[in-house]
Short mmCIF file of C-alpha atoms and ligand atoms in Angstrom, two decimals:
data_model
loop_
_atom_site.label_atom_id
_atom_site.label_comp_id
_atom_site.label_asym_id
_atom_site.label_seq_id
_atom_site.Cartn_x
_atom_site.Cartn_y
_atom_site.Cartn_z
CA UNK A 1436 -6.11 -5.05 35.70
CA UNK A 1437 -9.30 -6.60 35.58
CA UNK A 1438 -12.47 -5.07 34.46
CA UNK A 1439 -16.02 -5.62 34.24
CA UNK A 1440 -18.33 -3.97 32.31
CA UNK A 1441 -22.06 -3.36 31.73
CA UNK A 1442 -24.09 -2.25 29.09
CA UNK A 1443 -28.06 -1.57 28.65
CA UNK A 1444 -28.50 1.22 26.64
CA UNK A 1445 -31.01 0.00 24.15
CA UNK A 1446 -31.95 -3.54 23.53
CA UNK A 1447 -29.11 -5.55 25.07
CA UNK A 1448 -28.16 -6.82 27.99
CA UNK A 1449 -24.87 -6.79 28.08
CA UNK A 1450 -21.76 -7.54 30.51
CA UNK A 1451 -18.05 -8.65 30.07
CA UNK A 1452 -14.74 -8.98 31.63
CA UNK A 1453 -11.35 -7.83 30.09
CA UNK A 1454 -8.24 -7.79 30.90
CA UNK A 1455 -5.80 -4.67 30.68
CA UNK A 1456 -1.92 -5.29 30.66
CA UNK A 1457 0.86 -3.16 29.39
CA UNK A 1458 -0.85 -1.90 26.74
CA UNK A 1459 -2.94 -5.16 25.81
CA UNK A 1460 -6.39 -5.61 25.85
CA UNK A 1461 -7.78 -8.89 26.19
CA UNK A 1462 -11.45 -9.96 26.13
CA UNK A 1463 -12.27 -12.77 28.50
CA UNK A 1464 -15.84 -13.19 28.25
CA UNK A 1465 -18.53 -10.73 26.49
CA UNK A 1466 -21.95 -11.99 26.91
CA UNK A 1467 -25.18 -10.40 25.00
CA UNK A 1468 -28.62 -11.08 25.67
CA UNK A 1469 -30.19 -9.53 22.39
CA UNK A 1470 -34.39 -8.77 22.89
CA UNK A 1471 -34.20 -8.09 19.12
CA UNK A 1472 -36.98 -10.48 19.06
CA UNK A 1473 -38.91 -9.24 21.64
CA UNK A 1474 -39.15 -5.74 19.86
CA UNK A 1475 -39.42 -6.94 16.86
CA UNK A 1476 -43.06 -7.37 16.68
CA UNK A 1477 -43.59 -3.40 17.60
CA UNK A 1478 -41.00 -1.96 14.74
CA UNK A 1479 -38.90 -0.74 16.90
CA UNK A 1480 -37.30 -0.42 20.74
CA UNK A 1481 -40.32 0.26 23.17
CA UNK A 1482 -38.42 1.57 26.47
CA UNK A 1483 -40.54 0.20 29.37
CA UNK A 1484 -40.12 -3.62 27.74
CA UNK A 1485 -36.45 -2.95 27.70
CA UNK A 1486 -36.36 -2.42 31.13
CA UNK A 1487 -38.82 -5.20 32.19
CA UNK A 1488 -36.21 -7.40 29.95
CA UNK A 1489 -33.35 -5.69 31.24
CA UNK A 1490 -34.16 -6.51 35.11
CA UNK A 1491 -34.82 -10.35 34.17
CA UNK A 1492 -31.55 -10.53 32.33
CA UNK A 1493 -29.00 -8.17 33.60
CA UNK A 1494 -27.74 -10.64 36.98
CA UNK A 1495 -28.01 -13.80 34.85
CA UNK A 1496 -25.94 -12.09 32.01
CA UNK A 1497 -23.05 -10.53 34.78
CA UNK A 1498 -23.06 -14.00 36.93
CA UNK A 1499 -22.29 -16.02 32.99
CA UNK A 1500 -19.39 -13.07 32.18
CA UNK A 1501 -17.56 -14.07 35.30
CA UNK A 1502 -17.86 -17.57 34.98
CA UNK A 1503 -17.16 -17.62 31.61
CA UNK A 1504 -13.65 -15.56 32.65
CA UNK A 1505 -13.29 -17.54 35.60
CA UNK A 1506 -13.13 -14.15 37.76
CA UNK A 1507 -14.09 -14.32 40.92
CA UNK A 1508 -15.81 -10.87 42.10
CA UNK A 1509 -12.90 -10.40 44.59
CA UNK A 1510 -11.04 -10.38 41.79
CA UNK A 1511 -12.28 -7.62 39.72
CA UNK A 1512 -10.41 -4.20 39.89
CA UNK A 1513 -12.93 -2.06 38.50
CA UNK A 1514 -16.61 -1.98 37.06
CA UNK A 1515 -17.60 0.28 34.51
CA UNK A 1516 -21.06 0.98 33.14
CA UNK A 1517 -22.81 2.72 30.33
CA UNK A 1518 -24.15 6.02 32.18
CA UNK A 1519 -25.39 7.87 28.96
CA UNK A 1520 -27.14 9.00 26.48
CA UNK A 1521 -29.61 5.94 25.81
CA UNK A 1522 -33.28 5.50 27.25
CA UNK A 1523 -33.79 6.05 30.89
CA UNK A 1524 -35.45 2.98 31.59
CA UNK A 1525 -33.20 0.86 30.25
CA UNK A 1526 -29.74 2.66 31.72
CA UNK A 1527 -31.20 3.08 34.86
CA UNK A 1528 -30.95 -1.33 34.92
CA UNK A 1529 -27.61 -1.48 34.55
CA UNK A 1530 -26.38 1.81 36.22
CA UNK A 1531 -28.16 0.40 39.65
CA UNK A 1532 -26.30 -2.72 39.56
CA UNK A 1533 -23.62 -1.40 38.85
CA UNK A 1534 -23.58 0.93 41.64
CA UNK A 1535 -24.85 -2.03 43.89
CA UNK A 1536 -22.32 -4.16 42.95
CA UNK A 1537 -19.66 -1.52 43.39
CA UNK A 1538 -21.23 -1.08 47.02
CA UNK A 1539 -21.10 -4.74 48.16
CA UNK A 1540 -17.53 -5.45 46.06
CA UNK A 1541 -16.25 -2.77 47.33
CA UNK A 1542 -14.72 -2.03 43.84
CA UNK A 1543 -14.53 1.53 41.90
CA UNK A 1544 -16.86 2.61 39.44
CA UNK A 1545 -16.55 4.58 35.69
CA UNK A 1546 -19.53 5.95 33.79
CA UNK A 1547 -19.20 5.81 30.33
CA UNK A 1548 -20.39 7.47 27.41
CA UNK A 1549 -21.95 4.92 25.11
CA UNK A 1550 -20.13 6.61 21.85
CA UNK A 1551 -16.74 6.77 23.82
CA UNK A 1552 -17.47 2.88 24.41
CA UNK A 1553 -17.64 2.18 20.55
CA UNK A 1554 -14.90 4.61 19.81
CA UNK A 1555 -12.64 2.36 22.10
CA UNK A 1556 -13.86 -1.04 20.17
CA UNK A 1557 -10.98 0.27 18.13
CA UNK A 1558 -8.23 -0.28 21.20
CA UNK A 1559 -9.08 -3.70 21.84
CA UNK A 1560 -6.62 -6.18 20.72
CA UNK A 1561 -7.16 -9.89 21.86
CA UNK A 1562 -5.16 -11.71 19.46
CA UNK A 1563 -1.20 -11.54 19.36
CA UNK A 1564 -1.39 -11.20 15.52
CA UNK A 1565 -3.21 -7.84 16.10
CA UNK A 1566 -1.00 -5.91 18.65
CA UNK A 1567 1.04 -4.72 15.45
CA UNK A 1568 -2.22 -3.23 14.31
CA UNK A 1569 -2.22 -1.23 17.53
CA UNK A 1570 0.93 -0.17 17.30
CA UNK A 1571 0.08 1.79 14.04
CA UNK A 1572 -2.85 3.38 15.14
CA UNK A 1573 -1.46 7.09 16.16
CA UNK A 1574 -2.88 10.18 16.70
CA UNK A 1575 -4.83 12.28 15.59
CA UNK A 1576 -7.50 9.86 14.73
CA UNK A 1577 -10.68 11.01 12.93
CA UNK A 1578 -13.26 8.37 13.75
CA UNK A 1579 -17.07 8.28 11.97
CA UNK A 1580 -19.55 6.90 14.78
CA UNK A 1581 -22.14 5.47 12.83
CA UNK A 1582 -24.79 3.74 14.63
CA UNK A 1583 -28.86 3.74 15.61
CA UNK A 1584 -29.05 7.02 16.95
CA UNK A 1585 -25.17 8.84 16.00
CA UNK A 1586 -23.88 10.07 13.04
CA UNK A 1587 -20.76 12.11 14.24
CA UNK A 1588 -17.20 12.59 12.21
CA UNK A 1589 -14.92 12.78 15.94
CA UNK A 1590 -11.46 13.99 15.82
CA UNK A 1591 -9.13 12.64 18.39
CA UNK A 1592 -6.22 14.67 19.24
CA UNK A 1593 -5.43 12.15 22.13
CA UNK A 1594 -6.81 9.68 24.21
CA UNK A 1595 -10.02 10.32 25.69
CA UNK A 1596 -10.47 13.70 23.83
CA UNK A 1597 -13.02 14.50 21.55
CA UNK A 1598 -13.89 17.13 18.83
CA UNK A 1599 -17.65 16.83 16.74
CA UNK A 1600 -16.07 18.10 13.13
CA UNK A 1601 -19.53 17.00 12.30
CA UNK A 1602 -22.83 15.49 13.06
CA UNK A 1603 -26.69 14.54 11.70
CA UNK A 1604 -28.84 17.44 11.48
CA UNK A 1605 -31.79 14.54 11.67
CA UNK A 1606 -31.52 11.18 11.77
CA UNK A 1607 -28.85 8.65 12.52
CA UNK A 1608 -27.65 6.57 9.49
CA UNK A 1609 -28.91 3.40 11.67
CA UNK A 1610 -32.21 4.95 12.47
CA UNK A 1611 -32.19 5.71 8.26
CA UNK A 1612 -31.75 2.18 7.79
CA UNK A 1613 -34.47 1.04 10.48
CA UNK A 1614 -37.24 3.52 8.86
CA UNK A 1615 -36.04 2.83 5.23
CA UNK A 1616 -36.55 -0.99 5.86
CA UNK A 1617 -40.14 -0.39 7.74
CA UNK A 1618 -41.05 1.70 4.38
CA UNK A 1619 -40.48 -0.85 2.44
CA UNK A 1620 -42.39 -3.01 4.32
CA UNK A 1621 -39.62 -5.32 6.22
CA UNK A 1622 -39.05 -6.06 10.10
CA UNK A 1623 -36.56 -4.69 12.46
CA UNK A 1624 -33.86 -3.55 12.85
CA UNK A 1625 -33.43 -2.32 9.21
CA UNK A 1626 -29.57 -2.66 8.76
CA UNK A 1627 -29.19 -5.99 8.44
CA UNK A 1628 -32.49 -6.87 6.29
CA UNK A 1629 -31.88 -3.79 4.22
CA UNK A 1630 -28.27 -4.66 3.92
CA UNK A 1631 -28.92 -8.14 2.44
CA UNK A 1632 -31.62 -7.07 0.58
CA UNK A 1633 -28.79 -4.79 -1.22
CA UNK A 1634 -26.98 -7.52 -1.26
CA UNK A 1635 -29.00 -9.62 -3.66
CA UNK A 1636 -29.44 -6.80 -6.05
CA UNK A 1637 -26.07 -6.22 -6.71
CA UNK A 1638 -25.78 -10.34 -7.23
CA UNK A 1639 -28.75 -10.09 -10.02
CA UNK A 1640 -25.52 -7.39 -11.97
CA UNK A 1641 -28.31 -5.67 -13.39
CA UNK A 1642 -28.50 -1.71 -13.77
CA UNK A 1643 -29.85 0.20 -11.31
CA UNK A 1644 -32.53 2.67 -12.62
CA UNK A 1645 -33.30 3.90 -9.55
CA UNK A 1646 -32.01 7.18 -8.30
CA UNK A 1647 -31.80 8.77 -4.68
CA UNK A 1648 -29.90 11.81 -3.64
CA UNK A 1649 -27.10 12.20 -1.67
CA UNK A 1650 -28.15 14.73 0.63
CA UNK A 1651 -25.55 17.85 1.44
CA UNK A 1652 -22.69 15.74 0.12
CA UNK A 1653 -21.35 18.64 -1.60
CA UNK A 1654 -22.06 20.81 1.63
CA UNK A 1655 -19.10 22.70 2.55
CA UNK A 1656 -19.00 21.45 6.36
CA UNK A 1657 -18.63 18.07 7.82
CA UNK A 1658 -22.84 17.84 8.74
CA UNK A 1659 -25.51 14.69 7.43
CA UNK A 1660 -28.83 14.73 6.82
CA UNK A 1661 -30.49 11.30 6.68
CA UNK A 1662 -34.39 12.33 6.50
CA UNK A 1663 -34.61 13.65 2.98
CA UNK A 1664 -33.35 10.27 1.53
CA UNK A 1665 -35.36 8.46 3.95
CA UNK A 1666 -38.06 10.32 2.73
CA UNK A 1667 -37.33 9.89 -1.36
CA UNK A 1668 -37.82 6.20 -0.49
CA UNK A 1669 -41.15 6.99 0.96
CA UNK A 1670 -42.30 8.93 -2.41
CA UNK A 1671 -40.35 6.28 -4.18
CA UNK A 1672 -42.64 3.35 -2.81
CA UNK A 1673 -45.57 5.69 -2.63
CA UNK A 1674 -45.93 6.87 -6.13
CA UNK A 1675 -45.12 2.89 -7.30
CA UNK A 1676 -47.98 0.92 -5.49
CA UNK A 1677 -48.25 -1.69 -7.53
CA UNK A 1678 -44.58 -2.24 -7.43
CA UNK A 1679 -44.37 -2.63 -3.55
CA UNK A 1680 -45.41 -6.47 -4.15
CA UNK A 1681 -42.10 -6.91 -6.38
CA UNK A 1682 -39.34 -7.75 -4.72
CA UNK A 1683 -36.49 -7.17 -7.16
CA UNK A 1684 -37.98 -3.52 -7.03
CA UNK A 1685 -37.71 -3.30 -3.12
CA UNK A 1686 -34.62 -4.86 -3.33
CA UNK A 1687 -33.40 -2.15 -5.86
CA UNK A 1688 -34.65 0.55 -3.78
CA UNK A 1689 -32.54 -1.14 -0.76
CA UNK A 1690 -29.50 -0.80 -2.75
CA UNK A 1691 -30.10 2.49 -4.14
CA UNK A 1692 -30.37 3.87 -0.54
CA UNK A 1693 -27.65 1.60 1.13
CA UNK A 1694 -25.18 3.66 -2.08
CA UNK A 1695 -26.67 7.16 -1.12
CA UNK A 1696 -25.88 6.39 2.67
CA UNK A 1697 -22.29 5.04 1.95
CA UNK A 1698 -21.97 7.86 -0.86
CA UNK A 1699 -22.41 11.16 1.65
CA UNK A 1700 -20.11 8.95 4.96
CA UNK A 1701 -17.61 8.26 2.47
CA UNK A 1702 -17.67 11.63 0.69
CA UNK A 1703 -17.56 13.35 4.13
CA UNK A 1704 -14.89 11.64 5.48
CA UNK A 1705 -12.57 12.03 2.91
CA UNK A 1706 -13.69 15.44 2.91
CA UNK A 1707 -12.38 15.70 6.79
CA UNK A 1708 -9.34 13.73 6.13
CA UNK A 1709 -8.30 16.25 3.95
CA UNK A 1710 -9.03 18.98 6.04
CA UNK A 1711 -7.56 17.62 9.96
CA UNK A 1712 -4.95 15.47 7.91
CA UNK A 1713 -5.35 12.76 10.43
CA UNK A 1714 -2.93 9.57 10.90
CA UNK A 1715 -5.60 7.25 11.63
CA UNK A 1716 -9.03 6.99 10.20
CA UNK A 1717 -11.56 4.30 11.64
CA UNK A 1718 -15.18 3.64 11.94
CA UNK A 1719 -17.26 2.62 15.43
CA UNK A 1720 -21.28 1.97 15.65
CA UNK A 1721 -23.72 -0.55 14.54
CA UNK A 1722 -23.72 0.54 11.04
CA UNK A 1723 -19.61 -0.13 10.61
CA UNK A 1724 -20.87 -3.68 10.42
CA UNK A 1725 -22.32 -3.25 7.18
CA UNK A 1726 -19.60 -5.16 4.65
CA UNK A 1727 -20.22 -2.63 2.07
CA UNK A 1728 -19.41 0.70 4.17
CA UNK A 1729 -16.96 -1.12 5.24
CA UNK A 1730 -15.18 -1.97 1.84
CA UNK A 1731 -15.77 0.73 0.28
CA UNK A 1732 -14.74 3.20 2.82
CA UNK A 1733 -11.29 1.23 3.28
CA UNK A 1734 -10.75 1.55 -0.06
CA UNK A 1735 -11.80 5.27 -0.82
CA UNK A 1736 -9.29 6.07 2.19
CA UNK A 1737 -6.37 3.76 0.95
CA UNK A 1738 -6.93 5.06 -2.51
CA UNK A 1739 -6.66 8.88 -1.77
CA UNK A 1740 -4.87 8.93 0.82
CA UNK A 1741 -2.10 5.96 1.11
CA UNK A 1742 -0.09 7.19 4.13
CA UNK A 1743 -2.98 7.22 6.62
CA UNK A 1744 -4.05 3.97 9.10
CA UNK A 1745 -7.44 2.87 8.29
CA UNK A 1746 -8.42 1.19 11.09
CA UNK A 1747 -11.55 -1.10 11.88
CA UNK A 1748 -12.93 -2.76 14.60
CA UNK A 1749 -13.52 -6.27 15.00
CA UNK A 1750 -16.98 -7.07 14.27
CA UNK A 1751 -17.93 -9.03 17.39
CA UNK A 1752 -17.25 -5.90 19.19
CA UNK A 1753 -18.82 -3.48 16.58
CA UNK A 1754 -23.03 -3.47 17.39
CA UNK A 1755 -23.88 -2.96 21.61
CA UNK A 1756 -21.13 -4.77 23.94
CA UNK A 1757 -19.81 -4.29 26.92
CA UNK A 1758 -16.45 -5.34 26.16
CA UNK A 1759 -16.39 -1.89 24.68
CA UNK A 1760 -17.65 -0.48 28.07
CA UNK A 1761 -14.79 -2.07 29.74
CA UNK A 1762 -12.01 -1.05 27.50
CA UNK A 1763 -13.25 2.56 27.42
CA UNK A 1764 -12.92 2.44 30.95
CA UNK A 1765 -9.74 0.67 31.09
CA UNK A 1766 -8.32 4.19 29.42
CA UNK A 1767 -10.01 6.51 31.44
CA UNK A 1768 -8.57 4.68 34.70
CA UNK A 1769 -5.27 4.86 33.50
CA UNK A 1770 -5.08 8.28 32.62
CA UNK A 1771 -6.83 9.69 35.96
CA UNK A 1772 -5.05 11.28 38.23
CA UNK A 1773 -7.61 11.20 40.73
CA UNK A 1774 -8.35 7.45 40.94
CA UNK A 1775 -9.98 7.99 44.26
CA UNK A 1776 -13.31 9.60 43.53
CA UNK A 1777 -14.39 6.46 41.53
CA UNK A 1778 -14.52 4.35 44.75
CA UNK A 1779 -17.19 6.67 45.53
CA UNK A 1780 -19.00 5.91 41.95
CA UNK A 1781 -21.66 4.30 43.81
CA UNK A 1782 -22.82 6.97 45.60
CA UNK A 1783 -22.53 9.77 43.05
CA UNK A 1784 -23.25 7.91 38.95
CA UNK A 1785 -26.27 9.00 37.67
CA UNK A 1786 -27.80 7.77 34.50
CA UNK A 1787 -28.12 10.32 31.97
CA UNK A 1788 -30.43 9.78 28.82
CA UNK A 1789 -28.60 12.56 26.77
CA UNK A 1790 -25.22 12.91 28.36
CA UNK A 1791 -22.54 14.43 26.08
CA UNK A 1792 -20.05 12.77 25.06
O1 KG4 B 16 -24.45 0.84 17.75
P1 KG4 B 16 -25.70 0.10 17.73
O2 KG4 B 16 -25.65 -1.39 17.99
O3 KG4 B 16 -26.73 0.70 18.73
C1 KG4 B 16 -26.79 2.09 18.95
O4 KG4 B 16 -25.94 2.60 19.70
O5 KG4 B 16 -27.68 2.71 18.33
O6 KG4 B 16 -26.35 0.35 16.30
C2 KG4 B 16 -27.59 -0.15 15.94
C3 KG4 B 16 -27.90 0.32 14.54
C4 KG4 B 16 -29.32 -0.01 14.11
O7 KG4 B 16 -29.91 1.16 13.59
C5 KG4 B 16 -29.14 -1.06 13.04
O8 KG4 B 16 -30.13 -1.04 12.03
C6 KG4 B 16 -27.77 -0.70 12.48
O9 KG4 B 16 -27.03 -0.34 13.60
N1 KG4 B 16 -27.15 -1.84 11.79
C7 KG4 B 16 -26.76 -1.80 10.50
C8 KG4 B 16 -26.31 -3.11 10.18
N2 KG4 B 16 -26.42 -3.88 11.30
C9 KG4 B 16 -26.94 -3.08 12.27
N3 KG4 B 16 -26.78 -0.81 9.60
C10 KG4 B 16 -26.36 -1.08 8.36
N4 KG4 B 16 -25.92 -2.29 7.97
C11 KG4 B 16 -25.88 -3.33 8.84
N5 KG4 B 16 -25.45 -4.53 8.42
ZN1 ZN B 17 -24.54 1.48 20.33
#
């Protein structure tokens, strides 16, 4: 089947076309118009330009995923659209054209959760070398969702079914990494610059004398709390003026929180593994595209615990997509046994700002 999906949760305009067939999902065009720029010069994502940016974009961005698939609407089984949780402005975008294009296609609509949409970045499989990968990936999965406003350890006892083991009690990771790199005085978003910033610290093999805490990492539940550290790196810079001009310093401090981050995500997860005993572990969210969460998570999880399928998604589907929209979608089509009330999706979607997932 074919699917298009559509994504504008946050800050991009999003909208692709897959292809679901026996089992294999195939991308055929995912198209991303990013207004990182745009928000840029405010420190962060200011809802009402979103939209404004959103409405420009969003028929331009659909019209290139089709032509870039070579689809022709008629031949579209399904659209599916981020319904939830994100900001209202910006979902409202791409839920109405959705639903308008679902009207005048005459083509059924899903609403998806935005977190079930990176969850199922996992299950897509475009190259023949990975369909062995998907073979291994069985259930139950525990998955960390790390991204810009999430920080949840989900257990998956099958498809489409979701358990919180464990969340945030503040912020997200992302939003950590976003406020940790406006503290120390750099743009938006924060992953990236504070990532690289790590980056070349670590290069420099020097010690780090620097120390943050690893908040509730010896906690007996599955629960994060971000602010705290976010917050040592506030007294850090504070009580250091005249270091804020010296960039090794910065660049220390950048490292020493990126560790404290990965520290408590990897100590929590192996923490859960141990407890649900899952067969497959993976990671979904903006902040899985950091290298060194990455890494080191793969290799704390192969290292304790050699039987269980780490799992990854591909990076080009990792940060906001709507491949991932699609694919989601793709899953919750197949396993509905009332197919029907989706061709009434136009009529009855509503964007939700904190829908649960
Ligand atoms: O999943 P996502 O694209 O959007 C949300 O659903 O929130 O995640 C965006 C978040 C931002 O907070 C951004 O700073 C973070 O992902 N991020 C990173 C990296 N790249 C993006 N965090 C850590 N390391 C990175 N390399
Ligand atoms: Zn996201």
């Amino acid at each position: 089947m074919l699917i298009l999906g559509i994504e504008t949760s946050c800050d991009e305009t999003a909208a692709a076309v897959i292809r679901k067939d026996k089992g294999k999902t195939e991308v055929l065009s995912s198209v991303i118009s990013s207004q990182i720029e745009l928000h840029a010069q405010w420190g962060g994502v200011v809802p009402n330009l979103a939209a404004r940016e959103h409405l420009k974009n969003i028929l331009p961005v659909i019209e290139s995923s089709l032509k870039e698939a070579k689809i022709r609407p008629q031949d579209l089984d399904l659209i599916a659209v981020t319904q939830g949780p994100g900001l209202i402005p910006a979902l409202l975008v791409g839920t109405n054209a959705a639903k308008t294009l679902s009207y005048v296609w005459d083509k059924p609509l899903i609403g998806i959760h935005h977190i079930e949409g990176h969850i199922y970045a996992n299950f897509i499989f475009d190259k023949i070398r990975s369909i062995s990968k998907q073979a291994k990936i069985k259930f139950p999965i525990l998955c960390l969702v790390v991204s810009g406003g999430h920080t949840q350890l989900v257990l998956m006892k099958k498809h489409l079914d979701y358990e919180i083991i464990g969340e945030t009690l503040d912020d997200a990771a992302g939003e950590a990494f976003d406020k940790v790199a406006r503290i120390l005085g750099k743009g938006y978003p924060g992953g990236p610059i504070i990532s690289q910033m790590a980056k070349n610290f670590k290069q420099k093999k020097e010690a780090v004398e620097i120390k943050l805490p690893r908040p509730m990492i010896k906690s007996k539940d599955f629960n994060f709390s971000f602010s705290g550290l976010k917050t040592a790196v506030l007294y850090l810079v504070k009580n250091n003026p005249e270091k804020f001009k010296d960039e090794k310093f910065l660049e220390e401090a950048a490292y020493e929180f990126q560790q404290a981050a990965i520290d408590v995500l990897v100590g929590k997860t192996l923490k859960a593994i141990r407890k649900y005993n899952p067969q497959t572990v993976m990671m979904a969210g903006g902040v899985s595209v950091n290298q060194e969460l990455r890494a080191q998570m793969e290799m704390a999880v192969k290292k304790d615990f050699p039987s269980v399928n780490f799992h990854l998604p591909e990076i080009k589907y990792t940060l906001d997509n709507a491949a991932m929209i699609a694919a989601a979608a793709a899953f919750r089509w197949e396993n509905s046994e009332d197919k029907e009330r989706f061709f009434s999706g136009w009529k009855n979607l509503e964007a939700d700002a904190n829908l649960k997932i």
